[in-house]
Coordinates of C-alpha atoms in Angstrom, one line a residue:
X962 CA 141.2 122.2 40.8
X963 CA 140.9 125.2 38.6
X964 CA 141.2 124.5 34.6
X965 CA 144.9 125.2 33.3
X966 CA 143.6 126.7 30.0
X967 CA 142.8 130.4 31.3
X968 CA 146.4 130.6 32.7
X969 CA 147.7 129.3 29.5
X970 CA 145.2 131.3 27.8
X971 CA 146.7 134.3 29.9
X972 CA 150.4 133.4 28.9
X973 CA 149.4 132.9 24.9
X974 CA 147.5 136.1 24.8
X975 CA 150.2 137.9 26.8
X976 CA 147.2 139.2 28.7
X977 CA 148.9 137.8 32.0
X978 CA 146.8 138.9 35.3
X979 CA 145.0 141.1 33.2
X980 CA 142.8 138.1 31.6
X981 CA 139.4 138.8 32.1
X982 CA 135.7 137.6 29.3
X983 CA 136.7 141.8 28.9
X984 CA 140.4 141.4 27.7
X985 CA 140.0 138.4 26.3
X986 CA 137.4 140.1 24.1
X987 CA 139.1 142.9 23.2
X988 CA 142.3 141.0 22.5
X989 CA 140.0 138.5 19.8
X990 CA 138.5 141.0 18.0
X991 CA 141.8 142.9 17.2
X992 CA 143.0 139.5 16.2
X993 CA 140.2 139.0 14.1
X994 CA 140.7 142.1 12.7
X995 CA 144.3 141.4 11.8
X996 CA 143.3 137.8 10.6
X997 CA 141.4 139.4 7.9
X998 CA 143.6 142.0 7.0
X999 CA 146.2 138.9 6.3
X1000 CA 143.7 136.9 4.7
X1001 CA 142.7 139.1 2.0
X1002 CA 146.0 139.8 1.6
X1003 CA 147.9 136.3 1.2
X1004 CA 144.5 134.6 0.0
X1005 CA 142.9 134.1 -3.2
X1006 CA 139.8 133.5 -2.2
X1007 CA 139.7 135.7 0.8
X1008 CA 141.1 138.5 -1.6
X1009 CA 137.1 138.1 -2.8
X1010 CA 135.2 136.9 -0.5
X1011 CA 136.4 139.5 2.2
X1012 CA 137.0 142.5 -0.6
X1013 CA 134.3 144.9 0.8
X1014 CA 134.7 144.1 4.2
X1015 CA 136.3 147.0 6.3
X1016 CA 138.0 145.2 9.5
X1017 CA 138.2 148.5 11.5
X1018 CA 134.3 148.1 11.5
X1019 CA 135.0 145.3 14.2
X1020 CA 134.8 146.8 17.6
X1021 CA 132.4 144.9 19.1
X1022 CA 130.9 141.2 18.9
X1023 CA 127.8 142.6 17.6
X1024 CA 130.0 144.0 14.5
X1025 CA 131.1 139.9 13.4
X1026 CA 127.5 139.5 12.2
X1027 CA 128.3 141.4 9.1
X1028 CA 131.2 139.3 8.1
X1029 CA 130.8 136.8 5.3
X1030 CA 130.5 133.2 6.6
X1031 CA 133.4 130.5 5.3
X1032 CA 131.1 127.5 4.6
X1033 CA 133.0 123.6 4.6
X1034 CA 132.2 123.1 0.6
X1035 CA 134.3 126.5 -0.2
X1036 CA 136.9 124.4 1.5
X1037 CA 136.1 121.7 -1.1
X1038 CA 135.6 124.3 -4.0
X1039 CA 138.2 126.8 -3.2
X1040 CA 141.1 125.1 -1.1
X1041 CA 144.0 125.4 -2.9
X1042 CA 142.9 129.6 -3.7
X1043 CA 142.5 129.4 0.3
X1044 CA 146.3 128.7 1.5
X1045 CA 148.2 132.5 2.5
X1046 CA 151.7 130.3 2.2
X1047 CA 153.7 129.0 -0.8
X1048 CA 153.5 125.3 -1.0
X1049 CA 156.8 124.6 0.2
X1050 CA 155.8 126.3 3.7
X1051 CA 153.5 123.7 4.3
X1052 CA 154.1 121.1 6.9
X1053 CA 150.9 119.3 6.8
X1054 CA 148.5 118.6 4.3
X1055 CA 145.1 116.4 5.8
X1056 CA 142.7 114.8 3.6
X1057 CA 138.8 115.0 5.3
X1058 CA 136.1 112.9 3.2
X1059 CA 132.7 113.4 3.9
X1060 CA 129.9 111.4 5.5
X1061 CA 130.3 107.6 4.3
X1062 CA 133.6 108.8 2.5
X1063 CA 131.8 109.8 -0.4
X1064 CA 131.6 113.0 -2.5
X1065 CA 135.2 115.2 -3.0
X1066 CA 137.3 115.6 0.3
X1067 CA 138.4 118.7 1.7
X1068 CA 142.3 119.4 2.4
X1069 CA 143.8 121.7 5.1
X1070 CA 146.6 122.5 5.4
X1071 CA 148.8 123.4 8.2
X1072 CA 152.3 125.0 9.2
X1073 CA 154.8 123.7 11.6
X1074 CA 153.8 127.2 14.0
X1075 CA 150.2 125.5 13.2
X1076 CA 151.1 121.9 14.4
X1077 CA 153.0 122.9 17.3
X1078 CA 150.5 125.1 18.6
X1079 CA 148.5 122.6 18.6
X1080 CA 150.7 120.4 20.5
X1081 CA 151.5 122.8 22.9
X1082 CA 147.4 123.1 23.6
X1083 CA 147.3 119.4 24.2
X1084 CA 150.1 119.5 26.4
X1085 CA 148.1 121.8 28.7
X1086 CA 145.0 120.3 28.4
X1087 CA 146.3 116.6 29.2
X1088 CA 147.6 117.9 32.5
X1089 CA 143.9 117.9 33.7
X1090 CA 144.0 113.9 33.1
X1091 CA 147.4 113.0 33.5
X1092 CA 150.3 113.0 35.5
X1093 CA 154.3 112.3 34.6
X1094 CA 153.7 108.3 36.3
X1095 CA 150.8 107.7 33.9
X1096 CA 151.1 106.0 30.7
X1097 CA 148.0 107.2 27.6
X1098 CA 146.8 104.4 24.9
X1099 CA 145.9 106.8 21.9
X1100 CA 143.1 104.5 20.4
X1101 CA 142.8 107.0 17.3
X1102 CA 144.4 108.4 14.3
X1103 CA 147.9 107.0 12.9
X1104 CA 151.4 107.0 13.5
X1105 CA 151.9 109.2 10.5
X1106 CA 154.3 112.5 11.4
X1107 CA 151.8 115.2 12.4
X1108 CA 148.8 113.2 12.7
X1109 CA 146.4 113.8 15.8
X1110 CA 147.8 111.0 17.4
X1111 CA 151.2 112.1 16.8
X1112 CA 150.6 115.6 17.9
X1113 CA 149.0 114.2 21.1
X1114 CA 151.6 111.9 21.8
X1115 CA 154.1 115.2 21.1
X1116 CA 151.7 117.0 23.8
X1117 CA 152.0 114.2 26.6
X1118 CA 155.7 114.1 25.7
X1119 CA 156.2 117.8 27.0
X1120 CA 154.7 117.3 30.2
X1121 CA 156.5 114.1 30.6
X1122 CA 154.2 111.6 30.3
X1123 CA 154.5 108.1 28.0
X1124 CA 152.0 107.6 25.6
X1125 CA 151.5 104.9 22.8
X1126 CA 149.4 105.0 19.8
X1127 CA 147.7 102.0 19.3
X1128 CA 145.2 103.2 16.6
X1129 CA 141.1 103.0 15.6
X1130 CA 140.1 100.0 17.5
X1131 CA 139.6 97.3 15.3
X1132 CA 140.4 94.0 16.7
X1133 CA 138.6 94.2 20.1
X1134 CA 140.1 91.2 22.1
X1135 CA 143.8 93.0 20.6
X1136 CA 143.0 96.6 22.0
X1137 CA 141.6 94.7 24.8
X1138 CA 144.7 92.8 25.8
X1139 CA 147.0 96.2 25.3
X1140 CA 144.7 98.1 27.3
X1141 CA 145.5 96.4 30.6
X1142 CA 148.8 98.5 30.5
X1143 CA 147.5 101.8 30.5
X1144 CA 146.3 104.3 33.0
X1145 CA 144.2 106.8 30.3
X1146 CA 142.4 105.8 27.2
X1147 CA 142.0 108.2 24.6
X1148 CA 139.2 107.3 21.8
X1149 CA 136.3 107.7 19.9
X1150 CA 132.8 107.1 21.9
X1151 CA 131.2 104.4 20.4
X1152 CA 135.4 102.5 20.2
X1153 CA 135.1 103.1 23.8
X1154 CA 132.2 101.8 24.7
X1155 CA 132.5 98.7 22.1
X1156 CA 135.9 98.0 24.4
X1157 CA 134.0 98.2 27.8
X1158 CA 131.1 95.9 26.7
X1159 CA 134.1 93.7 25.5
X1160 CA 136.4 94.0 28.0
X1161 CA 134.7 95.3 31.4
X1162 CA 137.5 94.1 33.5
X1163 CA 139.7 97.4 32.5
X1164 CA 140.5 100.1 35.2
X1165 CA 142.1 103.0 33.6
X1166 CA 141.9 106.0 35.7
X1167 CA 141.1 108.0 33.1
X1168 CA 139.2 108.3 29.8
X1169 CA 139.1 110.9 26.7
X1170 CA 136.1 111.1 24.3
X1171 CA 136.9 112.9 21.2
X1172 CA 136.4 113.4 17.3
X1173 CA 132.6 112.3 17.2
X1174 CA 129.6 113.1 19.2
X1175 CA 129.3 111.5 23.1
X1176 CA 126.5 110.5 24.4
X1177 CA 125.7 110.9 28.2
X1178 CA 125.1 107.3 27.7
X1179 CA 128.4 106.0 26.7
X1180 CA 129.9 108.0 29.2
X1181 CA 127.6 106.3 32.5
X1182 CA 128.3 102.9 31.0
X1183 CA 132.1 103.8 31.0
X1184 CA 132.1 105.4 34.2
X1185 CA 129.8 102.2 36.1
X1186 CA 131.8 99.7 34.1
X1187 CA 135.7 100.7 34.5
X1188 CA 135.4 102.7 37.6
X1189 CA 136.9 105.9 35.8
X1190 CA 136.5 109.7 35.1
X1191 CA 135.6 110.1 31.7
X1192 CA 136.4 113.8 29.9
X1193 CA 135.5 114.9 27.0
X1194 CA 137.6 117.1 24.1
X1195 CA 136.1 119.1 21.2
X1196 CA 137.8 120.0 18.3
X1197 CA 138.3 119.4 14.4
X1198 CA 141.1 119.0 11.9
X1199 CA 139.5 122.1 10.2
X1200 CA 140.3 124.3 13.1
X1201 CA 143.9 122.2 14.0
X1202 CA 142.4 119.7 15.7
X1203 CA 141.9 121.1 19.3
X1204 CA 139.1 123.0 20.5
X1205 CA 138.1 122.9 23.9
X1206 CA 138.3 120.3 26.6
X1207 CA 136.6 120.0 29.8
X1208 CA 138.3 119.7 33.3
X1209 CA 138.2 118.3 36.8
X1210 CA 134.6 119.3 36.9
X1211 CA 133.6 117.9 33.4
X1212 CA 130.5 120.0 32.4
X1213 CA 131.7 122.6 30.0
X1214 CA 134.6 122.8 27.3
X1215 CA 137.3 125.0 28.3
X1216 CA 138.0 127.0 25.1
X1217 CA 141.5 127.5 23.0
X1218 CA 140.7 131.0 23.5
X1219 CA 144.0 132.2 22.2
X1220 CA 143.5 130.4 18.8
X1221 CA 139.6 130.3 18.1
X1222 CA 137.0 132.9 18.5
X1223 CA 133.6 130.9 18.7
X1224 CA 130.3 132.0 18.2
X1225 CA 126.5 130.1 18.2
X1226 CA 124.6 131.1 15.5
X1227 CA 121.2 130.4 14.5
X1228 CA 121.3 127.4 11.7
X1229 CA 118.9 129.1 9.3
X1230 CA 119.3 132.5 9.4
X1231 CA 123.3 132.5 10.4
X1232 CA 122.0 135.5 13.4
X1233 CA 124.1 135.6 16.2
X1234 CA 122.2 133.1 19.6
X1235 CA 122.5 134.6 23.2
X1236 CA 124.3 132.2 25.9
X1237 CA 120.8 130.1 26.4
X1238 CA 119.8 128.8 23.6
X1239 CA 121.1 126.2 21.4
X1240 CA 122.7 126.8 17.5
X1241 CA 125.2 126.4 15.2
X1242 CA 128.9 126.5 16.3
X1243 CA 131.0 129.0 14.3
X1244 CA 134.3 129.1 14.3
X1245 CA 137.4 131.8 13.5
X1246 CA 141.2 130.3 13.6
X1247 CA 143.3 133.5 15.0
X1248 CA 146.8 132.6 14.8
X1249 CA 146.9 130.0 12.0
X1250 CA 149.2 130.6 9.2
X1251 CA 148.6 128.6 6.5
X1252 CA 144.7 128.4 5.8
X1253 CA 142.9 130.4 8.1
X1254 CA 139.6 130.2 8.3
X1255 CA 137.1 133.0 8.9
X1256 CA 133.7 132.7 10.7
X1257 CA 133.3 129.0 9.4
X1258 CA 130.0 127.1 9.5
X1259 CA 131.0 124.0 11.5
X1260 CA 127.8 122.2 11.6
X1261 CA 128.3 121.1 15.1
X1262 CA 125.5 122.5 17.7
X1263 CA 125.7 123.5 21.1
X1264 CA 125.9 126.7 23.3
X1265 CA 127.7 128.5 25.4
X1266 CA 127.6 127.6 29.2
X1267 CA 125.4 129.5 31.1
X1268 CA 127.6 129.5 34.3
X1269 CA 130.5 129.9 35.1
X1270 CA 132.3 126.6 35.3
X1271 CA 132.6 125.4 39.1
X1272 CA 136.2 124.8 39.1
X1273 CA 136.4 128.8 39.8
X1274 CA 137.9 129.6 36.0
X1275 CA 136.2 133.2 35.2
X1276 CA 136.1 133.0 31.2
X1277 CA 133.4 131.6 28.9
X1278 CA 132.5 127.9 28.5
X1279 CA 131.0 126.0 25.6
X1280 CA 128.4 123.4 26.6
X1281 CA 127.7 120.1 25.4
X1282 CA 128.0 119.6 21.7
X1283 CA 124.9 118.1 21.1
X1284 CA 125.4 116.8 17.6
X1285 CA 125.7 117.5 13.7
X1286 CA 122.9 119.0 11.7
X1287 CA 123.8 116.2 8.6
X1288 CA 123.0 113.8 10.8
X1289 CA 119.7 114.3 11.2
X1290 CA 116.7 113.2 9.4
X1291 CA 113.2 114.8 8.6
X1292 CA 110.9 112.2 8.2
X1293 CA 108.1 114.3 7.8
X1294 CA 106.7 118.1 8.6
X1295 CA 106.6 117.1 12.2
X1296 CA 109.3 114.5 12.9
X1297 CA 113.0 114.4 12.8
X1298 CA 115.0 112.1 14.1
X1299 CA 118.9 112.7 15.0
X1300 CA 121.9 110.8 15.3
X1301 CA 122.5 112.0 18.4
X1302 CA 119.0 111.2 19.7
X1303 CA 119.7 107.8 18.9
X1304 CA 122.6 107.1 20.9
X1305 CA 121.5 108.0 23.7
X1306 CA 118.8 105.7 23.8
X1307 CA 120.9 103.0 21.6
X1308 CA 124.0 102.8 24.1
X1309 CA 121.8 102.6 27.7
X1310 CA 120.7 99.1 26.3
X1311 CA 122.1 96.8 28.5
X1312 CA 125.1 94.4 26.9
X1313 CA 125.0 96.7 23.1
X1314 CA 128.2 97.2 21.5
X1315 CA 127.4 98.9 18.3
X1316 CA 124.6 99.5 16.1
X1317 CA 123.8 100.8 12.9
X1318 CA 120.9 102.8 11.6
X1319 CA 119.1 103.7 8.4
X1320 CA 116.0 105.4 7.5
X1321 CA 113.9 104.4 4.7
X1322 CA 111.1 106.5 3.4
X1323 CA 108.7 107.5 4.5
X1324 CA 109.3 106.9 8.9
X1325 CA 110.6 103.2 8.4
X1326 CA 113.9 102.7 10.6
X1327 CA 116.1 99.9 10.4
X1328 CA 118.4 99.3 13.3
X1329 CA 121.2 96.9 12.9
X1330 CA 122.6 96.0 17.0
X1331 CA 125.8 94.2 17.7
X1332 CA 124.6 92.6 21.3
X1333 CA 127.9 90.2 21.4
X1334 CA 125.6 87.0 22.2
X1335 CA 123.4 84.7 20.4
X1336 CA 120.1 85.9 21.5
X1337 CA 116.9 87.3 19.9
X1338 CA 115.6 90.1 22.4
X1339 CA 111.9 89.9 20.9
X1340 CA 111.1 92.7 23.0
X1341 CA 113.4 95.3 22.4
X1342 CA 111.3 95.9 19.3
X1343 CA 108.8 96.8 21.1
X1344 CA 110.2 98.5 23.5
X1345 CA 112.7 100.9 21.3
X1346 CA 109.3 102.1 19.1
X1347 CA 107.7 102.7 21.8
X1348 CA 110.7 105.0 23.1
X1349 CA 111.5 106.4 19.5
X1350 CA 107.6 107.2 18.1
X1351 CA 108.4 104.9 15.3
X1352 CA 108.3 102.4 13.3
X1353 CA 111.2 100.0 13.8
X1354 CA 112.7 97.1 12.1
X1355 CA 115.8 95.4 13.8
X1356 CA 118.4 93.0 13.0
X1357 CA 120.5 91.8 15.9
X1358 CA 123.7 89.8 15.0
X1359 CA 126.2 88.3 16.8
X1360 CA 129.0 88.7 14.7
X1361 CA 131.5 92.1 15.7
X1362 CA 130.0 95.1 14.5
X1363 CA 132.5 97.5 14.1
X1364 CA 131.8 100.9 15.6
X1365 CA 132.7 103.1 13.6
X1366 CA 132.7 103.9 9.8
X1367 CA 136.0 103.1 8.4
X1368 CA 137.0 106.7 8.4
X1369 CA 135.9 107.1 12.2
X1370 CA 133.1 108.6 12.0
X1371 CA 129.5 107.6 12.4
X1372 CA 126.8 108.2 10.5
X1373 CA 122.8 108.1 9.5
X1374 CA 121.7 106.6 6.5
X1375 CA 119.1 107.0 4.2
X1376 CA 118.0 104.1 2.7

């Protein structure tokens, strides 16, 4: 079945049957153009940044290389200078800390026209998952007002499906016993595949991965282990949380094409990448009102989908996100080691649940695994520096691990 986002796409852009990668185009760039005009007007720090920029310059794709980029520590620096509205127009205010929760956060901040089209893209792309008799366990976010669980559960609700939001998964044999009731799981990766090592027994239909990296690996064990489909959703809170989501075919993301303009640049030089190769994802918010941001440097890489995606839908597909650039490591001039290198080869071991990893200068790494039993596995030393090229050190305990950081996200350490 073909993805629902180009036809919602169509009906947001008011492009209709005339949505084609041409209109689409055109109609982005004169959004962008009109983003920027907005920007500099109702923005401090735009009113600068973007003060000898002349947006009737952008006719072409080609032309976005020669606007500034918005980088995530002007978000830290500049924030409050970066809101268009008075404060009483905002709705939302969320508070991102960085890697390991240290160092100042950065706050966006969002207007209800913000939330609900946000809500209103989750709504469309559930509908790829879900059906009105299906009930959704949300094992993320909060039940705050406007959270990402609540606007998911506000997105289910309009397509008339029941959803509960259960939260980050914390006490396994808890989420475990919940679980049972539920035809989709929405999580993180690694909460996921802590639950199916835990609690293989579960047959949801249906599984979303979202808010971190996934691994090809977590999603096999998922897939053998509960008998599912497993999807996968890309987004960030900078960007209002939804970004692109993949459909019955689950290769590519489907893009919110009608609120984000993405491009793949190269990491160190910031020049545009063609459709093959693999760079930096930048992204431009086109409708939002309260903090738009403008060419921003997500630190997320992929690239765009060479094909068109098989379930027939004409426009353009990101590919897999294959990981963060602050999560990677140099441990000398010829060796780096990522994050998302790791999990691949960290979650295929049979019976892990979670593991932690630290590198200590100068190519030491230390690997902490959660196996769930009381066991030794003397040779998965051996074997894992043989796989990685390195030096390893492990600690394997039996005690829960929990999989994530306490702010859900995962990270490498340097020790």
């Amino acid at each position: 079945m073909i993805s629902p986002i180009p036809s919602w796409t169509a009906q947001r852009t008011g492009l209709g049957a005339r949505l084609s990668p041409h209109t689409l185009e055109e109609w982005q760039l004169e959004r962008f153009r009109q983003v920027i005009r907005y920007a500099r007007e109702k923005s401090r720090f735009y009113h600068d940044h973007l003060a000898h920029v002349d947006p009737g310059a952008v006719t072409r794709r080609e032309d976005l290389a020669g606007i500034p980029f918005t980088f995530p520590k002007e978000i830290v620096e500049q924030g409050t200078r970066m809101v268009c509205i008075s404060a009483g127009e905002i709705s939302r205010i969320t508070t991102l800390f960085t890697s390991g929760s240290q160092g100042p956060p950065k706050r966006i901040c969002f207007t209800r026209n913000d939330l609900d089209r946000t809500v209103d893209f989750f709504a469309c792309g559930m509908s790829t998952l879900v059906t009105p008799k299906d009930r959704v366990m949300i094992c993320m976010s909060s039940k705050n007002p406007d959270s990402i669980g609540d606007l998911l559960q506000q997105g289910l609700a309009r397509i008339g499906v029941s959803s509960l939001i259960y939260g980050n998964i914390r006490d396994v044999d808890q989420a475990a016993g919940r679980a049972g009731e539920f035809d989709c799981l929405v999580g993180l990766p690694a909460e996921m595949l802590y639950l199916a090592r835990t609690a293989p027994g579960l047959r949801p239909a249906t599984v979303l991965l979202s808010a971190d990296y996934v691994p090809d690996s977590i999603i096999q064990v998922l897939e053998s282990t509960w008998q599912c489909r497993v999807f996968t959703h890309y987004g960030m809170t900078e960007t209002g949380y939804g970004g692109g989501v993949q459909c019955g075919a689950r290769q590519a993301y489907h893009l919110r094409d009608a609120d984000l303009l993405v491009e793949i640049v190269d990491p160190d030089t910031g020049t545009p990448l063609p459709p093959d190769r693999t760079g930096e994802v930048v992204l431009t918010t086109l409708q939002n009102e309260a903090m738009p941001l403008i060419r921003y440097r997500t630190g997320d890489l992929a690239k765009m989908a060479a094909d068109p995606c098989p379930c027939g839908a004409s426009l353009h597909c990101l590919d897999k996100v294959s990981g963060r650039l602050s999560n990677t490591v140099h441990l000398d001039d010829q060796i780096c080691l990522s994050l998302a290198h790791l999990d691949e080869v960290m979650y295929a071991i049979p019976g892990l649940r979670g593991y932690r990893a630290a590198v200590h200068p100068p190519r030491q790494v230390h690997l902490t695994l959660d196996m769930g039993v009381k066991e030794t596995f003397p040779e998965l030393a051996d074997q894992l520096k043989r796989t990685l090229s390195l030096p390893v050190e492990i600690t394997i305990g039996y005690a829960p691990l929990p999989p994530c950081t306490p702010n859900g996200k995962r990270v490498l350490t340097l020790g």
